[in-house]
Structures are given as structure tokens and as C-alpha cells.
Short mmCIF file of C-alpha atoms in Angstrom, two decimals:
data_model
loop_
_atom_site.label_atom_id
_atom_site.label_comp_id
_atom_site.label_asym_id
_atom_site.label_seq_id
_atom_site.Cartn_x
_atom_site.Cartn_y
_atom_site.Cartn_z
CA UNK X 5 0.00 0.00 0.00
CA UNK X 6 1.41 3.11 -1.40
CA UNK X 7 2.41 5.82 1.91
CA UNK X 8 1.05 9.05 1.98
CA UNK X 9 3.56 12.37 1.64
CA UNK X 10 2.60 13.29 5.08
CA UNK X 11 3.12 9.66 6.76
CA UNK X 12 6.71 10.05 4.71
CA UNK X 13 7.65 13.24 6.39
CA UNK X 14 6.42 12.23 9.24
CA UNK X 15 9.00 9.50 9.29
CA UNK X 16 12.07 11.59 8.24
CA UNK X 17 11.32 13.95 10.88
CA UNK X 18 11.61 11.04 13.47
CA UNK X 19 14.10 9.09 11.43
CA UNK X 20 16.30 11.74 10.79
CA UNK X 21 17.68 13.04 13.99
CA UNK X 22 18.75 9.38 15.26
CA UNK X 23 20.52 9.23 12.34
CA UNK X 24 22.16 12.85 12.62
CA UNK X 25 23.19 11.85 16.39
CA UNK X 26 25.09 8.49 15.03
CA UNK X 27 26.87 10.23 12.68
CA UNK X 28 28.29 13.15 14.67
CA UNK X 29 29.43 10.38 17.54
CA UNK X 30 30.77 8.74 14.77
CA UNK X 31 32.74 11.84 13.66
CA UNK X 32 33.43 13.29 17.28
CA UNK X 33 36.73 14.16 18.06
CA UNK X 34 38.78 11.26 19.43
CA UNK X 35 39.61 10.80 23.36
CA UNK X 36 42.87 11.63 24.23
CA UNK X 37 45.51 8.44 23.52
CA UNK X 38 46.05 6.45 26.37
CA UNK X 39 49.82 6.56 28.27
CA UNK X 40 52.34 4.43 26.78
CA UNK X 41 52.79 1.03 28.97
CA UNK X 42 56.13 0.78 30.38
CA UNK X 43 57.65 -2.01 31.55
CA UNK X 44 60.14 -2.17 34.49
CA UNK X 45 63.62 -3.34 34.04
CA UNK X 46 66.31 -4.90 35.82
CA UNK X 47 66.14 -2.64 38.86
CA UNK X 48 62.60 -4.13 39.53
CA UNK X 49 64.20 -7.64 40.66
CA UNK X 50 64.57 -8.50 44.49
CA UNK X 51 67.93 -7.71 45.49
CA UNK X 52 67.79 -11.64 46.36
CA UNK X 53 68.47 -12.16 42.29
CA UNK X 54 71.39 -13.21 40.41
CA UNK X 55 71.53 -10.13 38.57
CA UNK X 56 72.56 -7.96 41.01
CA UNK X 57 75.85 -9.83 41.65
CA UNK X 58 76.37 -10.02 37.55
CA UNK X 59 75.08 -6.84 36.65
CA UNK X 60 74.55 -4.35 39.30
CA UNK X 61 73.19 -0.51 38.73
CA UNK X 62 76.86 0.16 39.44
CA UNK X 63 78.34 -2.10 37.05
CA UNK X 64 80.49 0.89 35.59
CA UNK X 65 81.52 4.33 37.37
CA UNK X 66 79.44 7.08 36.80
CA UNK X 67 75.96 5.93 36.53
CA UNK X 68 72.71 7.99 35.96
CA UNK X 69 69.30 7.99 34.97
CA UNK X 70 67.72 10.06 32.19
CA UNK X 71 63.92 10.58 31.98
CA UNK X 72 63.00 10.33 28.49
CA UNK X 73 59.77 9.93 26.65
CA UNK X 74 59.23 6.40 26.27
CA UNK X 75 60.56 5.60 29.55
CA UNK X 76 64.09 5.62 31.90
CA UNK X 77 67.59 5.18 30.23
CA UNK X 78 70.32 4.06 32.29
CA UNK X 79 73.59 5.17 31.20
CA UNK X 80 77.08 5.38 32.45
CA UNK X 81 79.69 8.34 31.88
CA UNK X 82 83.46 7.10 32.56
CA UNK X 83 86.79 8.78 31.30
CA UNK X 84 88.14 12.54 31.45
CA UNK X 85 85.27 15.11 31.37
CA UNK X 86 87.52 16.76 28.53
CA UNK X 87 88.36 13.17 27.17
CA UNK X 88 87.61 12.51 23.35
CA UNK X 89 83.59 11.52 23.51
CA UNK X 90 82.81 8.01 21.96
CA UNK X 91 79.30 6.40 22.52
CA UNK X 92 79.42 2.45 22.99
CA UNK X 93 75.60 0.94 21.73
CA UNK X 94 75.45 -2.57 22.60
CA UNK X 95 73.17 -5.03 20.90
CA UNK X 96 70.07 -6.94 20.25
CA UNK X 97 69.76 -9.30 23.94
CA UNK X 98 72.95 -8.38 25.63
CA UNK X 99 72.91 -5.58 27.52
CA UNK X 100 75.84 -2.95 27.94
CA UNK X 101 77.82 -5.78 29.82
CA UNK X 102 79.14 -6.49 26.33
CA UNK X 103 81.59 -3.64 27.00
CA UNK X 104 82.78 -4.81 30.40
CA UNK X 105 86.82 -4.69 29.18
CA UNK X 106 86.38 -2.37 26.03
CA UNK X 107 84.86 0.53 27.97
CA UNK X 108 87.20 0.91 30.82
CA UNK X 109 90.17 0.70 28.71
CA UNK X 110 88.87 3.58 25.63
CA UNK X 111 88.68 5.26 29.50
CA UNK X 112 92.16 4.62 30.79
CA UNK X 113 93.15 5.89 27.05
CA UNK X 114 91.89 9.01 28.04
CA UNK X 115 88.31 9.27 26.19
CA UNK X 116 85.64 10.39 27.86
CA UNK X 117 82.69 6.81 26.86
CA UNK X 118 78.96 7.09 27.34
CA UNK X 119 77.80 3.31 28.32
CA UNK X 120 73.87 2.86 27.86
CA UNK X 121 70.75 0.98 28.40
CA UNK X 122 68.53 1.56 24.97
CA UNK X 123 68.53 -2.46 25.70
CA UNK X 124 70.00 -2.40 26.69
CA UNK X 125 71.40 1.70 24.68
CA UNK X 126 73.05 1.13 29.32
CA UNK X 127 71.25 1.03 27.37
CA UNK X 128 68.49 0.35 24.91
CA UNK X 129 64.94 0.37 25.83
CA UNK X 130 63.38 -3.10 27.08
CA UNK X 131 67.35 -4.52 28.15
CA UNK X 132 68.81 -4.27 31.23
CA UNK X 133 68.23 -1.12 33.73
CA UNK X 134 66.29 0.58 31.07
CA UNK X 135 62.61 0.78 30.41
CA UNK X 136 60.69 -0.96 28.16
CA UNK X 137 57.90 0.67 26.74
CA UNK X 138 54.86 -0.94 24.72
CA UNK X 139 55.68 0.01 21.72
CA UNK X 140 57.68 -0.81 17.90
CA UNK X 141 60.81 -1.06 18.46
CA UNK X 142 61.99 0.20 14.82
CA UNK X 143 65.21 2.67 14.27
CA UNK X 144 63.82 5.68 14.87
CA UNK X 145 62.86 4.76 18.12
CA UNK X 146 66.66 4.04 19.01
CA UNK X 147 67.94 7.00 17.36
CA UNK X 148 65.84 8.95 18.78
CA UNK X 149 66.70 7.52 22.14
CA UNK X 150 70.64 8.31 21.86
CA UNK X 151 69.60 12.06 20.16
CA UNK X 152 67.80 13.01 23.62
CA UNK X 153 70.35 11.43 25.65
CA UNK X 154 72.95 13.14 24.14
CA UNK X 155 70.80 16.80 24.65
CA UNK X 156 70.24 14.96 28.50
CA UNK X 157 74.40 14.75 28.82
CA UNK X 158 74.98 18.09 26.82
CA UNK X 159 77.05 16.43 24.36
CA UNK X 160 77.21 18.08 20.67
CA UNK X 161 78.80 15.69 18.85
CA UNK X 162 81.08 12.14 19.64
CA UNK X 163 82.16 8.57 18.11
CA UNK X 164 79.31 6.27 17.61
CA UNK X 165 79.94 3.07 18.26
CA UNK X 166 77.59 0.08 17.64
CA UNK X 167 78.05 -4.05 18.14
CA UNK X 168 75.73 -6.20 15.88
CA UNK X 169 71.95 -4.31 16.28
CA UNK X 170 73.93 -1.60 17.97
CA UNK X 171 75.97 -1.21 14.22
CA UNK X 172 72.54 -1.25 12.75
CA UNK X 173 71.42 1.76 15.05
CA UNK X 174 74.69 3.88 14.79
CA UNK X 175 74.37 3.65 10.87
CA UNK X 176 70.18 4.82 11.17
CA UNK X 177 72.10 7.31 13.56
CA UNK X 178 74.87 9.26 11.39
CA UNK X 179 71.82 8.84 8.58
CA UNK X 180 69.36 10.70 10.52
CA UNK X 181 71.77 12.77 13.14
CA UNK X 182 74.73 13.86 11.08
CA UNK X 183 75.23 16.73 13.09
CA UNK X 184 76.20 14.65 16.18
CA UNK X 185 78.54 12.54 14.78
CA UNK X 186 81.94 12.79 15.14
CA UNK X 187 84.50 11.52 11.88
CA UNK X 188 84.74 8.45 13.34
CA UNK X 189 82.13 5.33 13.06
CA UNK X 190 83.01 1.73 14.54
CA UNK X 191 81.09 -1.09 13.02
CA UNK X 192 81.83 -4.69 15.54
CA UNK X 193 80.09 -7.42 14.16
CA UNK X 194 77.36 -5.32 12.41
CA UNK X 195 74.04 -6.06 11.21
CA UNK X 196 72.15 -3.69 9.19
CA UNK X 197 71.40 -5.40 6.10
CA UNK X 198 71.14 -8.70 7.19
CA UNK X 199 68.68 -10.61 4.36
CA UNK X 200 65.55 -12.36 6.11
CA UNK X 201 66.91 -16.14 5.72
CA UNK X 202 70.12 -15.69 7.86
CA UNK X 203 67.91 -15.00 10.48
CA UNK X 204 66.81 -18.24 11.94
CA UNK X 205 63.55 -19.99 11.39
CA UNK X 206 63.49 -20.38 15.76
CA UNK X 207 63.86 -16.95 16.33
CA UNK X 208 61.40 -16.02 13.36
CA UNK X 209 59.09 -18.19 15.08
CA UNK X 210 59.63 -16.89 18.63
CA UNK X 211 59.14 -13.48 17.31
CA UNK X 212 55.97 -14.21 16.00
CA UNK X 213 52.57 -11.63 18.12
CA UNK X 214 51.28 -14.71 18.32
CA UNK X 215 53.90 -16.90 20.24
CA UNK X 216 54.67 -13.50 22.26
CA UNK X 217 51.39 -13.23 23.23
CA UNK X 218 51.37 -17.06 24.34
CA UNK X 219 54.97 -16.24 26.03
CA UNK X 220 53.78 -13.23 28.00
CA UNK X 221 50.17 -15.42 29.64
CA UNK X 222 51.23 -16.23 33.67
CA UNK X 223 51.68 -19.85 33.37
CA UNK X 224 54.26 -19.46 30.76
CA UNK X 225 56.35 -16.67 32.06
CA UNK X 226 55.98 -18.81 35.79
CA UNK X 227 56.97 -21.71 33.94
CA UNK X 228 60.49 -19.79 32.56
CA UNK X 229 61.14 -17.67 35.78
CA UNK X 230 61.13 -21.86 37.95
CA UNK X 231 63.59 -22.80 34.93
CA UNK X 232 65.55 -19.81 35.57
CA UNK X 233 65.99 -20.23 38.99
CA UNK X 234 66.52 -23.86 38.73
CA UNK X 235 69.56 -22.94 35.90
CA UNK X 236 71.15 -20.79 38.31
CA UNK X 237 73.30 -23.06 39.87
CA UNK X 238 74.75 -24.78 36.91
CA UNK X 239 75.38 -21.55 35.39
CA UNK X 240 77.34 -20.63 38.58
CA UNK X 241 79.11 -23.25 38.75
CA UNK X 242 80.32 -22.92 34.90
CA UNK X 243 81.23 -19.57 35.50
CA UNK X 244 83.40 -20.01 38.90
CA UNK X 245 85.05 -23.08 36.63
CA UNK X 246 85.58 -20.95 34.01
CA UNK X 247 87.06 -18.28 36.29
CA UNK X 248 89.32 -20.97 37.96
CA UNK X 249 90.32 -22.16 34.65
CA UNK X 250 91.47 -18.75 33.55
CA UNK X 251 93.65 -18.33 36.86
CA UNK X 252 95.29 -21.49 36.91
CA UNK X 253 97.60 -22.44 33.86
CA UNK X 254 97.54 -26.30 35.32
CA UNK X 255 94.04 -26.57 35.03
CA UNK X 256 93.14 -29.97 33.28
CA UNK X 257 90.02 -27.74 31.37
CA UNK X 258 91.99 -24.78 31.22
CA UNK X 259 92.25 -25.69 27.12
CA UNK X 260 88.87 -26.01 26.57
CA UNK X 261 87.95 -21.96 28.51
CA UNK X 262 88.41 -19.09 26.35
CA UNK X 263 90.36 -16.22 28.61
CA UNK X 264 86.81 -14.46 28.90
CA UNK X 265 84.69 -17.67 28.96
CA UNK X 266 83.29 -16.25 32.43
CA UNK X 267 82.02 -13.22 30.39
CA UNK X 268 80.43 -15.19 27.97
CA UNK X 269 78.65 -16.76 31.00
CA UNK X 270 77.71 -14.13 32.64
CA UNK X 271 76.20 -12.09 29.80
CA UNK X 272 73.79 -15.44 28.87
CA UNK X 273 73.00 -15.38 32.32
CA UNK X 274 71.81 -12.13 31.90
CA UNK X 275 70.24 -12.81 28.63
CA UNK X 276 68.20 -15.97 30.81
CA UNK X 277 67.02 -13.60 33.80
CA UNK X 278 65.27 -10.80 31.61
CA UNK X 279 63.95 -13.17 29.59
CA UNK X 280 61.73 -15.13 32.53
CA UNK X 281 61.63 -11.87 35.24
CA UNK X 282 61.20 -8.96 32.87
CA UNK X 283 57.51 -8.59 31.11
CA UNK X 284 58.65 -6.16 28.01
CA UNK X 285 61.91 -8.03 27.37
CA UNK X 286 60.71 -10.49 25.10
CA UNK X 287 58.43 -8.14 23.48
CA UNK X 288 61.22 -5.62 23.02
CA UNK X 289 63.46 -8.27 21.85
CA UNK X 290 60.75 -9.61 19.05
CA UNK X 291 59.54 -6.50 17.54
CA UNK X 292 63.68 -4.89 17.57
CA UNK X 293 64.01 -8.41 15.21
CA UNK X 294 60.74 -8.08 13.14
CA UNK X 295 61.19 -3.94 12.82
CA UNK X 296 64.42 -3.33 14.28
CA UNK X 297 67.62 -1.75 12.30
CA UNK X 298 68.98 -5.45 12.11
CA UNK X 299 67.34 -5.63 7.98
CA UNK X 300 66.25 -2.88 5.46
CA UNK X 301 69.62 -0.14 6.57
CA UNK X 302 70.87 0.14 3.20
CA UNK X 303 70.19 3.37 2.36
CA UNK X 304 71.61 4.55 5.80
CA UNK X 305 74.76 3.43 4.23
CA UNK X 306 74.29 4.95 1.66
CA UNK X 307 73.42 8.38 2.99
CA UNK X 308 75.11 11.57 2.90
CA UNK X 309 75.12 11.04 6.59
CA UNK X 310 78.21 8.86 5.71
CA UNK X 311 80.13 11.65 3.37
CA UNK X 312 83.36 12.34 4.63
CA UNK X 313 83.66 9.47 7.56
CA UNK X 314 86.06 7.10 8.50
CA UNK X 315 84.46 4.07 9.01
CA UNK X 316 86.02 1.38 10.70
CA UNK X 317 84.61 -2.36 10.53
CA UNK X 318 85.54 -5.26 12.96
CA UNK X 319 83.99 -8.65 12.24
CA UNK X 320 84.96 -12.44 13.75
CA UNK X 321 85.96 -15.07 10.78
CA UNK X 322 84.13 -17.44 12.50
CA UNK X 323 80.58 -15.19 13.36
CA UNK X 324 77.69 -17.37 13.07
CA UNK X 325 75.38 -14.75 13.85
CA UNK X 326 75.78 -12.44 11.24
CA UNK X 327 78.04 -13.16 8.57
CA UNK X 328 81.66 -11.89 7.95
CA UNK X 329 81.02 -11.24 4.52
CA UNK X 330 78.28 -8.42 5.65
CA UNK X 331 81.22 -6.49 6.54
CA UNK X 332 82.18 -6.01 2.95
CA UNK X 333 78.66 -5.45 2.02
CA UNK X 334 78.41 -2.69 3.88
CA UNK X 335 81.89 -1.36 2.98
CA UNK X 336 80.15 -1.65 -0.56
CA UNK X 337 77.42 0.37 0.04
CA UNK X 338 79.97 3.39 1.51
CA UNK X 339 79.79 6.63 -0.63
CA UNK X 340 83.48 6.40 -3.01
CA UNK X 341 85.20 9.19 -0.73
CA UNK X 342 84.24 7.66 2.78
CA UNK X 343 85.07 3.81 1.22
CA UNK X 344 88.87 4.94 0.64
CA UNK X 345 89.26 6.25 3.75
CA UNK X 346 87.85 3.16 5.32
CA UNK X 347 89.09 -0.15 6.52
CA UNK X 348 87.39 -3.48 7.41
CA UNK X 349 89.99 -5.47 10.07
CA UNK X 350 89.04 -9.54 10.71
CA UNK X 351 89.61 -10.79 13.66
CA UNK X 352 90.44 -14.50 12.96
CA UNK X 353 88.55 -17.26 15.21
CA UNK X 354 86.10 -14.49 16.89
CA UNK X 355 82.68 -15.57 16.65
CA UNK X 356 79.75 -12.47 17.08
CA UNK X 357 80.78 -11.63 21.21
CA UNK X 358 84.32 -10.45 19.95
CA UNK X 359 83.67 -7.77 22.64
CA UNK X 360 83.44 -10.23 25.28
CA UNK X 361 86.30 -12.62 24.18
CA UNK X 362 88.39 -10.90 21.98
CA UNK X 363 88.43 -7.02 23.67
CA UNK X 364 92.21 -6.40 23.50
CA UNK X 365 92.17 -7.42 19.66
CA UNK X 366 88.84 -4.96 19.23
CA UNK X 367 90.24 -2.34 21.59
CA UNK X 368 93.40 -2.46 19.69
CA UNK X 369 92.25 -2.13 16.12
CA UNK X 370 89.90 0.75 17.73
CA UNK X 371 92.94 2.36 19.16
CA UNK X 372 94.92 2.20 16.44
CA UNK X 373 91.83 3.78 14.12
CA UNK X 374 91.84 6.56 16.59
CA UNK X 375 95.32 7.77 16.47
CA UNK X 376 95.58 7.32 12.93
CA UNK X 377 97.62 4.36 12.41
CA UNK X 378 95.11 1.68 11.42
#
């Protein structure tokens, strides 16, 4: 039955202001975003945990907290205030530990060396005594993170410095912050342009939101923090072995300890106890290797950020974590003028910790850069 005009309009007029109210709630103006989620970091363990006697606050001289955006930075100034300024960035799960021997002595050689937590950059966020916000961990974020804290320290300009991801951030660094790098750039064991299938199909897997999501429910992080704690003493007693080994020439396992196989140790310790105690590590550790600078830093090589330096490259023979012949790749992708006043240096038997069992060989080569005689 055909309506009348009138019933029509009558309808409209009833009709139509329902459907003007949905559309301007649709359209109103957002809330206000929510505060990041940060996560607490090593300082949030009981002083009962192993941590503290591996990796205490005051694990290096001079430490400090700086309040940045996406959450607290731990870092550590050592050296001559007047020193030469180099910035050590440490990489994707170790924390700033990884410079345990080649900070103190670039201090004793009279440079003044910024140590931080991103992880871990002591350090970068998510690692160690350092925040880890809820976030992407992709290379601005890091850069970022060293650009503030170098405002936070009032430092205009220094060496960068960068071990496997931490190579990956100083490249995104000189790319994006020119202007606060000095001539120098050290490259240890650096990733960067890693391709996807080097990376293994474990920690692709691991890295997954869906297996982080299963990794961060109560039972499973209960389950990891009992198999932590239960590990503790085996990894003790390795490292006090290890230790013995390295003091005692006689020792019948002395041949089978590196000189810094305690390091080693200790660092995978501390690797182990973020892991199970701290709730963003994991999370921090799987996006930095899904959207981290580890992949994709090509054109930071390739950048005018890179005209004019001297670029020095360290890489193990024997690194099974990223490749040796990256170093050369990235050499490759050097603007001509910056290439020929560049210099890759292998150090032969080093696997990817060179820093932790080969830091005379890296502090060395890095000394020898400095004063011009590499």
C-alpha cells in the first residue's frame, strides 16, 4: 500500500535526527591516547636475584638515569670530562655488559665513553636497567633515544659506536643525526642489512605476536622464571670453573675456557634472567628483530650522513650470527670518498661476542683507528 507524503515526512522527521546523532558520535573528536605502557627493568628484581651480583646498577663508574619519553635510560659516563667523547651501543639481547673490558680501557686511554641501556642503549629500551615501553621497536625509536640522551648529557657531537643491532642503530644514527657525529664510526660485528633467511627460522618463530602473546600469559612466564631459577646453579658453577680455569695455567680444562669464557657466561645469564623476570623483554626483543635496524639499513649506508667518515669495521671469521662477509657489504654500500678512507679489520677465530672474548684485539684495532695508524 502506497504511503502518503505526510506519513513520509512524518518518518524523516523522526528518522532523521537518530541518524544525525550516530553520525556526529561517529565523527566526534577522538579521546585523548592512552599513556604508553612501560615495563620495568632490571632494577625491579629483588635484590635476592642473580643479577645484582652479575650486573649491578653500578656495574660501571658514573651511573645515571635520564627521563626520556618512552621511559628511563640508564647510562654510564666514565673517562676525562675533557676526554675525546665516543658512545658504545650494545646489541640486540645483551645488555651494555658487552663492554665490560672495552669501555674501561677507551677510558684509561683518556676518552671520555657514554655506556647505555637503549637495551639495553646502558642502554636500549626493554634490556637491562632501562625501560621498556609498549611500543615498535623500529630505528627511529633508538635514534631517537641516543639524540635526547645526548641533549640529557649536553654532548654536541662524539664517536658512535655500535656491536651487531647496535651497528645497525649507529648507521640509522649518522643517517638521521649527522650533526652529532663525530669523523669516526666503529662497526663490531654489524648487522644492518642482514637478508631475512640468515635470520633463523626459531627466532622467526619466537618473534611471531602470536607466540609472544602465548609467552607473555602467567603460566608461561611462571613456567620460565622456575627454569631460571633452577639454571642458576649450573650456570654458577660454569662460571666459577671458568674463572678458575682462567687463573690457573695447570688446570686440566683450562684448554677447553676461552680467557673471557666467564664473560660469555655471565652475559647469557643475563640474557636468561630478563627473559623469565622482565615482562617487556621479550616483546622488546621480538619487535627490535621483526622492525628493528637489524634488515632494510641500506640506504643509511648509503646516505650523505656517511660523506666524509672514517668508518672502521671489525667482524669475527668465524661469526655465526651475522656473517663476515656483511662487513664487505656494507663497505660496498659506503659513498666512493668515505670507502677509501675506510678499513674493514678480521679478527680470525672471533665468533659475534668479539667484545666479550676478543676485547684487547677490538680495543686495539679501535685504538689504532683513533690515532691514525690503522
Amino acid at each position: 500500500m502506497a504511503r502518503s507524503p505526510v506519513h513520509c515526512m512524518s518518518l524523516t522527521v523522526l528518522v532523521l535526527p537518530l541518524v544525525l546523532a550516530v553520525a556526529y558520535l561517529l565523527a566526534a573528536f577522538p579521546s585523548p591516547p592512552a599513556p604508553i605502557t612501560v615495563h620495568q627493568s632490571l632494577a625491579s628484581l629483588p635484590q635476592t636475584s642473580r643479577s645484582w651480583t652479575i650486573y649491578p646498577e653500578d656495574f660501571y663508574p658514573g651511573g645515571a638515569y635520564a627521563e626520556l619519553p618512552y621511559g628511563k635510560v640508564r647510562y654510564w659516563l666514565m673517562g676525562p670530562e675533557k676526554g675525546r667523547k665516543i658512545v658504545l651501543i650494545h646489541g640486540l639481547s645483551i645488555p651494555a655488559i658487552i663492554w665490560k673490558d672495552v669501555a674501561p680501557a677507551l677510558a684509561s686511554n683518556k676518552y671520555r665513553v657514554l655506556v647505555y641501556g637503549a637495551s639495553f642503549l646502558r642502554y636500549l629500551y626493554g634490556r637491562g636497567y632501562s625501560d621498556a615501553p609498549q611500543t615498535t621497536y623500529d630505528p627511529t625509536l633508538y635514534t631517537t633515544q641516543l639524540a635526547l640522551l645526548m641533549q640529557h648529557i649536553r654532548w654536541e657531537k662524539a664517536i658512535v659506536c655500535g656491536v651487531s643491532m647496535g651497528g645497525g642503530i649507529a648507521a640509522a644514527f649518522t643517517s638521521q643525526f649527522p650533526q652529532l657525529v663525530d669523523e669516526n664510526v666503529v662497526l663490531i660485528a654489524s648487522a644492518g642489512i642482514m637478508d631475512s633467511g640468515d635470520i633463523s627460522r626459531t627466532a622467526k618463530f619466537m618473534s611471531s605476536p602470536l607466540v609472544q602473546t602465548l609467552a607473555s600469559s602467567g603460566p608461561v612466564r611462571h613456567y620460565l622464571q622456575r627454569l631460571a631459577n633452577s639454571s642458576s646453579s649450573s650456570v654458577t658453577a660454569a662460571m666459577e670453573g671458568a674463572e678458575s680455569s682462567n687463573n690457573d695455567s695447570d688446570s686440566p680444562d683450562a684448554t677447553t675456557n676461552t680467557p673471557h669464557s666467564a664473560s660469555v657466561q655471565a652475559a647469557l645469564e643475563i640474557v636468561r634472567l630478563q627473559s623469565a623476570h622482565l615482562p617487556g623483554y621479550n616483546a622488546a626483543l621480538s619487535s627490535s628483530l621483526r622492525d628493528g635496524p637489524i634488515r632494510g639499513q641500506h640506504h643509511a649506508f648509503t646516505s650523505e650522513g656517511f660523506e666524509d667518515r672514517r668508518v672502521l669495521l671489525i667482524h669475527g671469521t668465524k661469526d655465526a650470527t651475522v656473517h663476515p662477509r656483511y662487513a664487505e657489504g656494507i663497505m660496498d654500500l659506503l659513498p666512493e670518498k668515505t670507502r677509501r678512507k675506510s678499513k674493514v679489520v678480521y679478527v680470525d677465530g672471533a665468533g659475534h661476542d668479539l667484545t666479550l672474548t676478543e676485547p684487547e684485539r677490538v680495543g686495539g684495532a679501535m685504538w689504532e683507528w683513533f690515532e691514525g695508524r690503522g
